[in-house]
Amino acid sequence: MLRFLLNRTVAMVAMILLVTMAVSLVLTALPGDAARLVLGPEAPPERYEAVRQALGLHEPWPLRFFRWLAGACRGDLGFSFRYPGHTVAEILRRGLAVTLPLAGLVAFFSFVLGVLLGTLSVSRLGGLLDLLLSMGNQVFLAIPEFWLGILLVGFLSLRLHLFPAGGFPGWGEGRAWLHLALPLCVLALPRVAYFARLSRAVLADVLFADFVRTAWAKGLAERAVLFRHTLRPALVPLVAGLGLTFSRLLAGALVVEQVFSLPGLGGYAVEAAFGRDVPLLLGMSALVTAAVVVASTAADLAYGFLDPRIRAS
Amino acid sequence: MVAEPFLSPTPSHLFGTDWFGRDLLARVMVGGRVSFAVAFLSVAGGGALGTLLGLLAGYFRGPFGAAILGVSDGVLAFPPVLLALVLAAVLGRGIPGVVLALGLFNLPYFLRLSHAATLTLREREFVLAATAAGVSTARLLFRHILPNLASPLLVQATVSLGAALLAEASLAYLGLGVQPPHPTWGRMLGEAQSWLGRSPYPALFPGLVLALTVLGLNVLGDLLRDLLDPRVRPLLFSPFGPRPRGERKGEGGGAP
C-alpha cells in the first residue's frame, strides 16, 4: 500500500513536471516578448530593459523555468500580465471558487443519475425501455453542450424570465443557486448520458456472469441482484470514469462558463490566451494537470476499496 | 442580394435569415466545409502519427515504448480546450493552432489502441512465420501487423471525427479557428447568442445540423464496430438481442 502510494506520488510529480515544462517551453516560443506585451509598443528602451530584468526575461529558459518551479513549490506562481497587480495564485483561487463547486456537483449528480439509468436499462436489457434510453444517450452525447446552453438562455431566460441569463453575484447572495441552475443542467446532461452508456455496457458484461445467475437462483429480489451483485463488481470502471469526468470539468466547463458569463477558470483562461498572459497560462496548466493526476490517483485508490483483488496486488 | 433580417423559415429561405438578412441554410452549408476540413485533418494527422507510435511502442516495448506511452499519457492528462488556448497564444487564433490542438487531442486514443493490439499481435504465429521468413521489421509492422488493426482504427476514426467536430465548434465559439467573415458552425452560434432576443433561428439551425452530424457519425461508429466484430455480428440483426462485448471498445472517443 505504502509502496503503491509512493510510486504514484513519484509518477504524479514527474507528470506535472513534464507538462509544465512542455507548456513553458511552448510559451517561450511566443513571437515578441512578454515585456513588450506588458508595456505596449511605445515604451522607452530603458523602461523596457528594466521590465525585462524584473520579469527575468534576460535569463536563459532553463534558469527561468527553474525559478518558476522554485516559486511554484512555495505557492508563488508569479504575477499576471493581463491583470496587472494581481498574482496568478489569487486569480486561480477566484476562478476555482466558482468552477470547483460546479465541477463537483456536475460530476456527482451525473454519476448517480447516469448509473441509475444504466442499471434501469440493464434490468430491461433488450426491451423497449432499454432501447429508448440507449437512443436518448446517443442523442445527448451528440448535442453540443454550449448550443443547449444558448437555447435554454433564449427560451427560459429571455422569453419566460425564469432564470437569470448569465453572470454570477457571488456565493453570499441567495440568488447564486439560480444563476448556477442552468449551467449545472447543461453540463450534466451529456455526462449523465455518458455514465448511463458506460454503466449499461459494463453491467451488461457482468450480468451474464455465473455469480449473478447464482444470485437469481437463490431467489433474491431483483433489486438485490442488480445493486448488490451486479453493480458492485462493475463499479471499478465507473469510478475511473468519475475521476476523469471531474478533472476534465475543471477546464472543460470553460465553454459553458462562457455561455453563461460565469467568472470561473474558463473566462480567465480565454483572457489569458488572447492576452498572451504567460504566467497565468502556465499556472493554470499546472493546476489542471495536478487535478487530473490527483483525480486519477484517487480513482486508483478507490479501486482497492471496491475490489479486494486489486488491494491484494 | 440580401433578404430582410430575422426572417422565420419560409419556402425561399428554408432556415430563415440572420441579423444581416443572410440566408441561414447557405451559411450552414458553407460553414460545414471548414468544420469538416479541420476535423478530418486533425483525425487523419493525429490518427496516423498515433497509430505509428503505438505500433513502435508495442513492437519494441522496453524503455522506448514506456517513454512513448508516458508522453502520450501526459498529453491525455492535458485538457484539449486549454491545449488549444495555449497554442492560440503562440500560433495566433487561426486554423493551424486548432488543427494542431485537435490532432494532439486525438493522438493518444489511436496510440493506446494500436499499442494494445500490437502487444498481442506480436506473439501470434503469423508474426513468427514472417520473422522466420526473413521479413524486415518495417515490412513486418506495416504489411503484417498494421492490416490487422484496420477495423478498430476505422471505428475509432469515426468516433473521433464526431468528437473533433464538437471540439472544433466549441473552439470556434470561443473565437479560435477560421476568422470572420467566413462562417463556421461554432462561431455562427456564438454570434447568434447576442441576437437571441430577436430570433431563435440563427442559434437553432447551425447547432441542430452539428448535433445531427455528430449523432450520425456516432451511430455509424457503433454500426461499424458491430459489423466488423465477428462475435457480435450474428446478434446484430436481432434488434433486441443483448450485445455482450460490443459497447466497451468504442468508448475511447473521450469522456465529455
Coordinates of C-alpha atoms in Angstrom, one line a residue:
Chain A
M1 CA 0.0 0.0 0.0
L2 CA 2.7 2.4 1.1
R3 CA 4.8 1.4 -1.9
F4 CA 1.9 2.0 -4.2
L5 CA 1.3 5.4 -2.8
L6 CA 5.0 6.2 -3.1
N7 CA 5.1 5.1 -6.7
R8 CA 2.0 7.1 -7.6
T9 CA 3.4 10.2 -5.9
V10 CA 6.6 10.0 -7.9
A11 CA 4.7 9.4 -11.1
M12 CA 2.4 12.3 -10.3
V13 CA 5.3 14.8 -9.7
A14 CA 7.0 13.6 -12.8
M15 CA 3.8 14.1 -14.9
I16 CA 3.2 17.6 -13.5
L17 CA 6.9 18.5 -14.2
L18 CA 6.7 17.1 -17.7
V19 CA 3.6 19.0 -18.6
T20 CA 4.6 22.4 -17.1
M21 CA 8.0 22.1 -18.7
A22 CA 6.3 21.4 -22.2
V23 CA 3.9 24.3 -21.7
S24 CA 6.6 26.7 -20.5
L25 CA 8.8 25.7 -23.5
V26 CA 6.0 26.2 -26.0
L27 CA 5.1 29.6 -24.5
T28 CA 8.7 30.7 -24.6
A29 CA 8.4 30.3 -28.4
L30 CA 6.0 33.3 -28.4
P31 CA 7.0 35.8 -31.1
G32 CA 7.6 39.1 -29.4
D33 CA 8.4 39.0 -25.7
A34 CA 6.4 39.5 -22.6
A35 CA 8.0 42.8 -21.6
R36 CA 6.8 44.3 -24.9
L37 CA 3.3 42.9 -24.2
V38 CA 3.2 44.4 -20.7
L39 CA 4.4 47.8 -21.8
G40 CA 3.0 48.2 -25.2
P41 CA 5.0 49.1 -28.4
E42 CA 5.8 52.8 -27.5
A43 CA 7.6 52.3 -24.2
P44 CA 11.1 53.9 -23.9
P45 CA 14.0 51.5 -24.2
E46 CA 15.3 51.9 -20.6
R47 CA 11.9 51.1 -19.1
Y48 CA 11.7 48.1 -21.5
E49 CA 15.1 46.9 -20.2
A50 CA 14.0 47.4 -16.6
V51 CA 10.8 45.4 -17.1
R52 CA 12.8 42.6 -18.9
Q53 CA 15.1 42.5 -15.9
A54 CA 12.2 42.5 -13.4
L55 CA 10.5 39.6 -15.3
G56 CA 13.7 37.7 -15.5
L57 CA 13.5 37.6 -19.3
H58 CA 17.2 38.2 -19.9
E59 CA 17.9 34.8 -18.4
P60 CA 18.0 31.6 -20.5
W61 CA 14.9 29.4 -20.4
P62 CA 16.2 26.5 -18.1
L63 CA 17.1 29.1 -15.4
R64 CA 13.7 30.8 -15.8
F65 CA 11.8 27.6 -15.6
F66 CA 13.8 26.5 -12.5
R67 CA 13.0 29.9 -10.9
W68 CA 9.3 29.5 -11.7
L69 CA 9.4 25.9 -10.3
A70 CA 11.1 27.0 -7.1
G71 CA 8.4 29.7 -6.7
A72 CA 5.6 27.3 -7.6
C73 CA 6.7 24.9 -4.8
R74 CA 6.2 27.7 -2.3
G75 CA 2.8 28.6 -3.8
D76 CA 4.2 31.7 -5.6
L77 CA 3.1 31.5 -9.3
G78 CA 4.1 35.0 -10.2
F79 CA 2.2 38.0 -11.4
S80 CA -0.4 38.0 -14.2
F81 CA 0.3 40.2 -17.3
R82 CA -3.3 40.5 -18.3
Y83 CA -4.5 41.6 -14.8
P84 CA -1.6 43.8 -13.6
G85 CA -1.2 43.9 -9.8
H86 CA -2.8 40.5 -9.3
T87 CA -0.9 37.3 -8.5
V88 CA -1.7 34.2 -10.6
A89 CA -2.5 32.3 -7.4
E90 CA -5.1 34.9 -6.5
I91 CA -6.8 34.7 -9.9
L92 CA -6.8 30.9 -9.9
R93 CA -8.4 30.9 -6.4
R94 CA -11.1 33.3 -7.6
G95 CA -11.8 31.1 -10.6
L96 CA -11.8 27.9 -8.6
A97 CA -14.4 29.4 -6.2
V98 CA -16.9 29.0 -9.0
T99 CA -15.5 26.2 -11.1
L100 CA -14.7 23.7 -8.3
P101 CA -18.2 23.5 -6.8
L102 CA -19.7 23.5 -10.3
A103 CA -17.5 20.6 -11.4
G104 CA -18.0 18.7 -8.2
L105 CA -21.8 18.9 -8.4
V106 CA -22.0 18.1 -12.1
A107 CA -19.7 15.1 -11.7
F108 CA -21.6 13.8 -8.6
F109 CA -25.1 14.2 -10.0
S110 CA -24.3 12.9 -13.4
F111 CA -22.6 9.8 -11.9
V112 CA -25.5 9.0 -9.6
L113 CA -28.2 9.7 -12.2
G114 CA -26.3 8.0 -15.1
V115 CA -25.6 4.8 -13.1
L116 CA -29.2 4.6 -12.0
L117 CA -30.4 5.0 -15.6
G118 CA -27.8 2.4 -16.8
T119 CA -29.0 0.0 -14.2
L120 CA -32.6 0.6 -15.2
S121 CA -31.5 -0.1 -18.8
V122 CA -29.8 -3.3 -17.9
S123 CA -32.8 -4.5 -15.8
R124 CA -34.8 -4.4 -19.1
L125 CA -31.9 -5.4 -21.3
G126 CA -33.1 -5.6 -24.9
G127 CA -36.6 -4.3 -24.0
L128 CA -38.3 -1.2 -25.2
L129 CA -37.2 0.9 -22.2
D130 CA -33.6 -0.1 -22.8
L131 CA -33.9 0.8 -26.5
L132 CA -35.4 4.2 -25.7
L133 CA -32.7 5.0 -23.0
S134 CA -29.9 4.0 -25.4
M135 CA -31.3 6.2 -28.1
G136 CA -31.6 9.1 -25.6
N137 CA -28.0 8.6 -24.6
Q138 CA -26.8 8.7 -28.2
V139 CA -28.8 12.0 -28.8
F140 CA -27.5 13.7 -25.7
L141 CA -23.9 12.7 -26.4
A142 CA -24.1 14.3 -29.8
I143 CA -25.7 17.6 -28.7
P144 CA -23.0 20.3 -28.3
E145 CA -23.5 21.5 -24.7
F146 CA -22.9 25.2 -25.4
W147 CA -25.7 25.1 -28.0
L148 CA -28.1 23.6 -25.5
G149 CA -27.0 26.4 -23.1
I150 CA -27.7 29.1 -25.7
L151 CA -31.1 27.7 -26.5
L152 CA -32.0 27.4 -22.8
V153 CA -30.9 31.0 -22.2
G154 CA -33.0 32.1 -25.2
F155 CA -36.1 30.2 -24.1
L156 CA -36.1 30.0 -20.2
S157 CA -34.3 33.3 -19.5
L158 CA -35.1 35.8 -22.3
R159 CA -38.6 34.5 -23.2
L160 CA -40.0 33.1 -19.9
H161 CA -37.8 35.1 -17.4
L162 CA -37.5 32.0 -15.2
F163 CA -33.7 32.2 -14.8
P164 CA -31.1 35.0 -15.0
A165 CA -29.4 35.0 -18.4
G166 CA -25.9 34.9 -17.0
G167 CA -23.4 36.3 -14.6
F168 CA -22.8 35.3 -11.0
P169 CA -23.5 37.5 -8.0
G170 CA -21.1 35.7 -5.6
W171 CA -21.7 32.9 -3.1
G172 CA -23.1 35.3 -0.4
E173 CA -26.2 36.0 -2.4
G174 CA -29.3 33.8 -2.1
R175 CA -29.7 34.0 -5.9
A176 CA -26.4 32.3 -6.5
W177 CA -28.0 28.9 -7.0
L178 CA -30.5 30.4 -9.5
H179 CA -27.5 31.5 -11.6
L180 CA -25.9 28.1 -11.4
A181 CA -29.0 26.0 -12.1
L182 CA -28.9 26.3 -15.9
P183 CA -25.1 25.7 -16.3
L184 CA -25.4 22.7 -14.0
C185 CA -28.2 21.1 -16.1
V186 CA -26.4 21.9 -19.4
L187 CA -23.1 20.4 -18.2
A188 CA -24.8 17.4 -16.5
L189 CA -27.0 16.2 -19.5
P190 CA -24.3 14.8 -21.8
R191 CA -22.4 13.4 -18.7
V192 CA -25.5 11.6 -17.5
A193 CA -25.7 10.1 -20.9
Y194 CA -22.0 9.2 -20.8
F195 CA -22.4 7.4 -17.4
A196 CA -25.6 5.7 -18.5
R197 CA -24.0 4.3 -21.6
L198 CA -20.8 3.3 -19.8
S199 CA -22.7 1.6 -16.9
R200 CA -25.1 -0.1 -19.3
A201 CA -22.1 -1.6 -21.2
V202 CA -20.2 -2.6 -18.0
L203 CA -23.3 -4.0 -16.3
A204 CA -24.4 -5.9 -19.4
D205 CA -21.0 -7.7 -19.3
V206 CA -21.4 -8.6 -15.6
L207 CA -25.0 -9.7 -16.0
F208 CA -24.1 -13.0 -17.7
A209 CA -21.5 -13.9 -15.0
D210 CA -22.1 -17.1 -13.1
F211 CA -22.3 -15.5 -9.7
V212 CA -25.2 -13.3 -11.0
R213 CA -27.0 -16.5 -12.1
T214 CA -26.4 -17.9 -8.7
A215 CA -27.9 -14.8 -7.1
W216 CA -31.0 -15.2 -9.2
A217 CA -31.1 -19.0 -8.5
K218 CA -31.0 -18.2 -4.7
G219 CA -34.3 -16.4 -5.3
L220 CA -33.0 -12.9 -4.4
A221 CA -35.1 -9.9 -5.2
E222 CA -34.4 -8.1 -8.5
R223 CA -33.2 -5.1 -6.6
A224 CA -30.7 -7.1 -4.6
V225 CA -29.4 -8.9 -7.7
L226 CA -28.9 -5.7 -9.6
F227 CA -27.5 -3.4 -7.0
R228 CA -25.6 -5.8 -4.7
H229 CA -24.4 -8.5 -7.0
T230 CA -24.2 -6.8 -10.4
L231 CA -23.4 -3.2 -9.7
R232 CA -20.6 -3.7 -7.1
P233 CA -18.2 -5.6 -9.3
A234 CA -19.0 -3.1 -12.2
L235 CA -18.1 0.0 -10.1
V236 CA -14.3 0.0 -10.8
P237 CA -14.5 1.2 -14.4
L238 CA -17.4 3.6 -13.5
V239 CA -15.3 5.2 -10.7
A240 CA -12.5 5.6 -13.3
G241 CA -15.0 7.5 -15.4
L242 CA -16.0 9.6 -12.5
G243 CA -12.4 10.7 -11.7
L244 CA -11.8 11.5 -15.4
T245 CA -15.1 13.5 -15.7
F246 CA -14.4 15.6 -12.6
S247 CA -10.9 16.5 -13.6
R248 CA -11.8 17.2 -17.2
L249 CA -14.6 19.5 -16.0
L250 CA -12.1 22.0 -14.4
A251 CA -11.0 23.2 -17.8
G252 CA -13.8 21.5 -19.7
A253 CA -16.6 23.6 -18.2
L254 CA -14.9 26.5 -20.0
V255 CA -17.2 26.9 -22.9
V256 CA -20.4 26.6 -20.9
E257 CA -19.0 29.1 -18.4
Q258 CA -18.5 31.5 -21.3
V259 CA -22.1 31.0 -22.5
F260 CA -23.5 31.9 -19.0
S261 CA -20.7 34.5 -18.4
L262 CA -19.7 32.8 -15.1
P263 CA -16.5 34.1 -13.6
G264 CA -14.9 30.7 -13.4
L265 CA -11.5 29.4 -14.5
G266 CA -12.7 29.3 -18.1
G267 CA -13.1 33.1 -18.6
Y268 CA -9.6 33.7 -17.2
A269 CA -8.1 31.0 -19.4
V270 CA -9.6 32.7 -22.5
E271 CA -8.5 36.1 -21.4
A272 CA -5.0 34.7 -20.7
A273 CA -4.7 33.1 -24.1
F274 CA -5.8 36.1 -26.1
G275 CA -3.8 38.5 -23.9
R276 CA -0.8 36.2 -24.1
D277 CA -0.6 36.1 -20.3
V278 CA 2.3 33.5 -20.0
P279 CA 2.4 33.2 -16.1
L280 CA -1.4 32.8 -15.9
L281 CA -1.5 30.1 -18.6
L282 CA 1.4 28.3 -17.0
G283 CA -0.2 28.4 -13.6
M284 CA -3.5 27.2 -14.9
S285 CA -1.8 24.4 -16.8
A286 CA 0.0 23.3 -13.7
L287 CA -3.2 23.4 -11.6
V288 CA -5.3 21.5 -14.1
T289 CA -2.7 18.8 -14.7
A290 CA -2.3 18.4 -11.0
A291 CA -6.1 18.0 -10.7
V292 CA -6.2 15.3 -13.4
V293 CA -3.3 13.4 -11.9
V294 CA -4.7 13.6 -8.3
A295 CA -8.2 12.5 -9.5
S296 CA -6.8 9.5 -11.4
T297 CA -4.8 8.5 -8.3
A298 CA -7.8 8.9 -6.1
A299 CA -9.8 6.7 -8.5
D300 CA -7.0 4.1 -8.4
L301 CA -7.1 4.1 -4.6
A302 CA -10.9 3.7 -4.7
Y303 CA -10.4 0.5 -6.8
G304 CA -8.8 -1.0 -3.8
F305 CA -11.8 -0.4 -1.6
L306 CA -14.2 -1.7 -4.3
D307 CA -12.2 -4.7 -5.4
P308 CA -10.2 -6.8 -2.8
R309 CA -8.3 -8.5 -5.6
I310 CA -6.7 -5.2 -6.6
R311 CA -6.0 -4.3 -3.0
A312 CA -4.0 -7.6 -2.6
S313 CA -1.7 -6.9 -5.5
Chain B
M1 CA -28.9 40.3 -52.9
V2 CA -29.8 40.3 -49.3
A3 CA -33.2 39.5 -47.8
E4 CA -34.9 41.0 -44.8
P5 CA -33.1 40.2 -41.4
F6 CA -34.6 37.8 -38.9
L7 CA -37.0 36.1 -41.3
S8 CA -38.6 32.9 -40.0
P9 CA -38.2 29.8 -42.1
T10 CA -40.1 30.2 -45.4
P11 CA -40.0 28.2 -48.7
S12 CA -37.5 30.7 -50.2
H13 CA -35.3 30.7 -47.0
L14 CA -35.7 27.2 -45.5
F15 CA -33.8 28.0 -42.3
G16 CA -34.8 31.7 -42.3
T17 CA -32.3 34.6 -42.3
D18 CA -29.8 36.1 -39.8
W19 CA -29.3 39.6 -38.4
F20 CA -27.8 40.9 -41.7
G21 CA -30.5 39.1 -43.8
R22 CA -28.2 36.4 -44.9
D23 CA -29.7 33.0 -45.8
L24 CA -29.0 30.7 -42.9
L25 CA -29.2 27.5 -44.9
A26 CA -26.5 28.8 -47.3
R27 CA -24.3 29.8 -44.3
V28 CA -24.8 26.5 -42.6
M29 CA -23.8 24.6 -45.7
V30 CA -20.6 26.7 -46.2
G31 CA -19.8 26.6 -42.5
G32 CA -19.7 22.9 -42.5
R33 CA -16.9 22.8 -45.0
V34 CA -14.4 24.4 -42.6
S35 CA -15.6 22.3 -39.7
F36 CA -15.2 19.1 -41.7
A37 CA -11.8 20.0 -43.1
V38 CA -10.5 20.8 -39.6
A39 CA -11.9 17.6 -38.1
F40 CA -10.7 15.4 -41.0
L41 CA -7.2 16.9 -40.9
S42 CA -6.8 16.6 -37.2
V43 CA -8.2 13.0 -37.1
A44 CA -6.0 11.9 -40.1
G45 CA -2.9 13.6 -38.7
G46 CA -3.3 12.6 -35.1
G47 CA -4.5 9.1 -36.1
A48 CA -1.7 8.4 -38.4
L49 CA 1.0 9.6 -36.0
G50 CA -0.7 7.9 -33.0
T51 CA -1.0 4.6 -34.8
L52 CA 2.6 4.7 -35.9
L53 CA 3.9 5.5 -32.4
G54 CA 1.6 2.9 -30.9
L55 CA 2.9 0.2 -33.4
L56 CA 6.5 1.1 -32.5
A57 CA 5.9 1.2 -28.7
G58 CA 4.0 -2.1 -28.9
Y59 CA 6.6 -3.8 -31.0
F60 CA 9.8 -2.6 -29.4
R61 CA 8.4 -2.3 -25.8
G62 CA 11.3 -1.7 -23.3
P63 CA 12.2 1.9 -22.2
F64 CA 11.4 3.2 -25.7
G65 CA 7.8 2.0 -25.5
A66 CA 7.4 3.2 -21.9
A67 CA 8.7 6.6 -22.8
I68 CA 6.2 6.9 -25.7
L69 CA 3.3 5.8 -23.5
G70 CA 4.4 8.2 -20.8
V71 CA 4.3 11.2 -23.1
S72 CA 1.0 10.1 -24.5
D73 CA -0.4 9.9 -21.0
G74 CA 0.9 13.4 -20.4
V75 CA -1.0 14.7 -23.5
L76 CA -4.1 12.8 -22.4
A77 CA -3.9 14.5 -18.9
F78 CA -3.9 17.9 -20.5
P79 CA -7.4 19.2 -21.3
P80 CA -8.0 19.8 -25.1
V81 CA -9.6 23.2 -24.7
L82 CA -6.7 24.5 -22.6
L83 CA -4.2 23.0 -25.1
A84 CA -5.9 24.9 -27.9
L85 CA -5.8 28.1 -25.9
V86 CA -2.1 27.7 -25.1
L87 CA -1.4 27.0 -28.8
A88 CA -3.6 30.0 -29.7
A89 CA -1.4 32.2 -27.6
V90 CA 1.7 31.0 -29.5
L91 CA 0.3 30.5 -33.1
G92 CA -2.5 33.0 -33.1
R93 CA -6.2 32.4 -33.4
G94 CA -6.1 30.9 -36.9
I95 CA -6.8 27.3 -38.2
P96 CA -3.2 25.8 -37.7
G97 CA -3.4 26.1 -33.9
V98 CA -6.8 24.4 -33.8
V99 CA -5.8 21.6 -36.1
L100 CA -2.6 21.0 -34.1
A101 CA -4.6 21.0 -30.8
L102 CA -7.2 18.6 -32.0
G103 CA -4.6 16.4 -33.6
L104 CA -2.7 16.2 -30.4
F105 CA -6.0 15.5 -28.6
N106 CA -6.8 12.6 -30.9
L107 CA -3.3 11.1 -30.9
P108 CA -3.3 9.2 -27.6
Y109 CA -6.5 7.3 -28.3
F110 CA -5.1 5.9 -31.5
L111 CA -1.7 5.3 -29.8
R112 CA -3.3 3.3 -27.0
L113 CA -5.4 1.3 -29.4
S114 CA -2.6 0.3 -31.7
H115 CA -0.2 -0.3 -28.8
A116 CA -2.6 -2.7 -27.1
A117 CA -3.3 -4.5 -30.3
T118 CA 0.3 -4.8 -31.3
L119 CA 1.3 -6.2 -27.9
T120 CA -1.0 -9.2 -28.5
L121 CA -0.4 -9.5 -32.3
R122 CA 3.4 -9.7 -32.0
E123 CA 3.1 -13.0 -30.1
R124 CA 1.0 -14.6 -32.9
E125 CA 2.2 -17.4 -35.2
F126 CA 2.0 -15.4 -38.4
V127 CA 4.4 -12.8 -37.0
L128 CA 6.8 -15.7 -36.0
A129 CA 6.4 -17.1 -39.5
A130 CA 7.1 -13.8 -41.2
T131 CA 10.2 -13.3 -38.9
A132 CA 11.4 -16.8 -39.8
A133 CA 11.0 -16.0 -43.5
G134 CA 13.4 -13.1 -43.0
V135 CA 10.9 -10.2 -43.4
S136 CA 12.3 -6.8 -42.4
T137 CA 11.0 -5.1 -39.3
A138 CA 9.4 -2.3 -41.3
R139 CA 7.6 -4.7 -43.6
L140 CA 6.5 -6.8 -40.7
L141 CA 5.0 -3.8 -39.0
F142 CA 3.3 -2.3 -42.0
R143 CA 2.4 -5.3 -44.1
H144 CA 1.7 -7.9 -41.5
I145 CA 0.6 -6.2 -38.2
L146 CA -1.0 -2.9 -39.4
P147 CA -3.7 -4.5 -41.6
N148 CA -4.9 -6.4 -38.6
L149 CA -5.6 -3.1 -36.9
A150 CA -7.7 -1.7 -39.7
S151 CA -11.1 -2.3 -38.3
P152 CA -10.7 -1.0 -34.7
L153 CA -8.8 2.0 -36.2
L154 CA -11.7 2.7 -38.6
V155 CA -14.2 2.6 -35.7
Q156 CA -12.0 4.9 -33.6
A157 CA -11.6 7.3 -36.5
T158 CA -15.4 7.5 -37.0
V159 CA -16.0 8.3 -33.3
S160 CA -13.0 10.7 -33.2
L161 CA -14.4 12.6 -36.2
G162 CA -17.6 13.3 -34.3
A163 CA -15.7 14.3 -31.2
A164 CA -13.4 16.6 -33.3
L165 CA -16.4 18.3 -34.9
L166 CA -17.8 19.0 -31.4
A167 CA -14.5 20.3 -30.1
E168 CA -13.9 22.4 -33.2
A169 CA -17.3 24.0 -32.7
S170 CA -16.5 24.8 -29.1
L171 CA -13.2 26.4 -30.0
A172 CA -14.9 28.4 -32.8
Y173 CA -17.4 29.6 -30.3
L174 CA -14.5 30.9 -28.2
G175 CA -13.2 32.7 -31.3
L176 CA -10.5 30.2 -32.3
G177 CA -10.1 28.9 -35.8
V178 CA -11.4 30.4 -39.1
Q179 CA -11.9 34.1 -38.7
P180 CA -14.9 36.3 -39.8
P181 CA -16.5 36.8 -42.2
H182 CA -16.1 33.1 -43.2
P183 CA -18.9 31.2 -41.4
T184 CA -18.4 28.1 -39.3
W185 CA -21.0 26.3 -37.2
G186 CA -19.4 27.1 -33.8
R187 CA -18.9 30.8 -34.5
M188 CA -22.4 31.2 -36.0
L189 CA -23.8 30.0 -32.7
G190 CA -21.6 32.4 -30.8
E191 CA -22.7 35.4 -32.9
A192 CA -26.3 34.3 -32.8
Q193 CA -26.3 34.4 -29.0
S194 CA -26.3 38.2 -28.9
W195 CA -29.4 38.3 -31.2
L196 CA -31.4 35.7 -29.2
G197 CA -33.9 38.3 -28.1
R198 CA -34.9 38.9 -31.8
S199 CA -35.0 35.5 -33.3
P200 CA -34.1 32.0 -32.2
Y201 CA -33.5 30.6 -35.7
P202 CA -29.8 31.8 -36.2
A203 CA -29.0 29.9 -32.9
L204 CA -31.2 26.9 -33.6
F205 CA -30.2 25.6 -37.0
P206 CA -26.4 25.6 -37.0
G207 CA -26.4 23.7 -33.7
L208 CA -29.1 21.3 -34.9
V209 CA -27.1 20.4 -38.1
L210 CA -24.0 20.0 -36.0
A211 CA -25.8 17.7 -33.5
L212 CA -27.3 15.6 -36.3
T213 CA -23.9 15.2 -38.0
V214 CA -22.2 14.1 -34.8
L215 CA -25.1 11.8 -34.0
G216 CA -24.8 10.3 -37.5
L217 CA -21.1 9.7 -37.0
N218 CA -21.6 8.1 -33.6
V219 CA -24.3 5.7 -34.9
L220 CA -22.1 4.9 -37.9
G221 CA -19.2 4.1 -35.5
D222 CA -21.4 1.8 -33.4
L223 CA -22.7 0.0 -36.5
L224 CA -19.2 -0.4 -38.0
R225 CA -17.9 -1.8 -34.7
D226 CA -20.7 -4.4 -34.6
L227 CA -20.3 -5.2 -38.3
L228 CA -16.5 -5.7 -38.0
D229 CA -16.7 -7.7 -34.8
P230 CA -17.4 -11.3 -35.7
R231 CA -18.5 -12.1 -32.1
V232 CA -21.4 -9.5 -32.3
R233 CA -22.3 -9.9 -36.0
P234 CA -24.8 -12.8 -35.5
L235 CA -26.6 -10.7 -32.9
L236 CA -26.7 -7.5 -34.9
F237 CA -29.9 -8.2 -36.9
S238 CA -31.9 -9.3 -34.0
P239 CA -32.7 -5.8 -32.9
F240 CA -33.3 -6.5 -29.2
G241 CA -30.5 -9.0 -28.7
P242 CA -28.1 -8.2 -25.9
R243 CA -24.7 -7.0 -27.1
P244 CA -22.3 -8.9 -24.8
R245 CA -19.0 -7.3 -25.5
G246 CA -19.9 -4.7 -28.1
E247 CA -20.2 -1.4 -26.4
R248 CA -17.0 -1.1 -24.5
K249 CA -14.4 -0.9 -27.2
G250 CA -15.5 2.2 -28.9
E251 CA -15.8 4.1 -25.6
G252 CA -12.5 5.7 -26.4
G253 CA -14.0 8.8 -28.0
G254 CA -13.2 10.7 -24.9
A255 CA -15.1 11.4 -21.7
P256 CA -17.0 14.6 -22.0

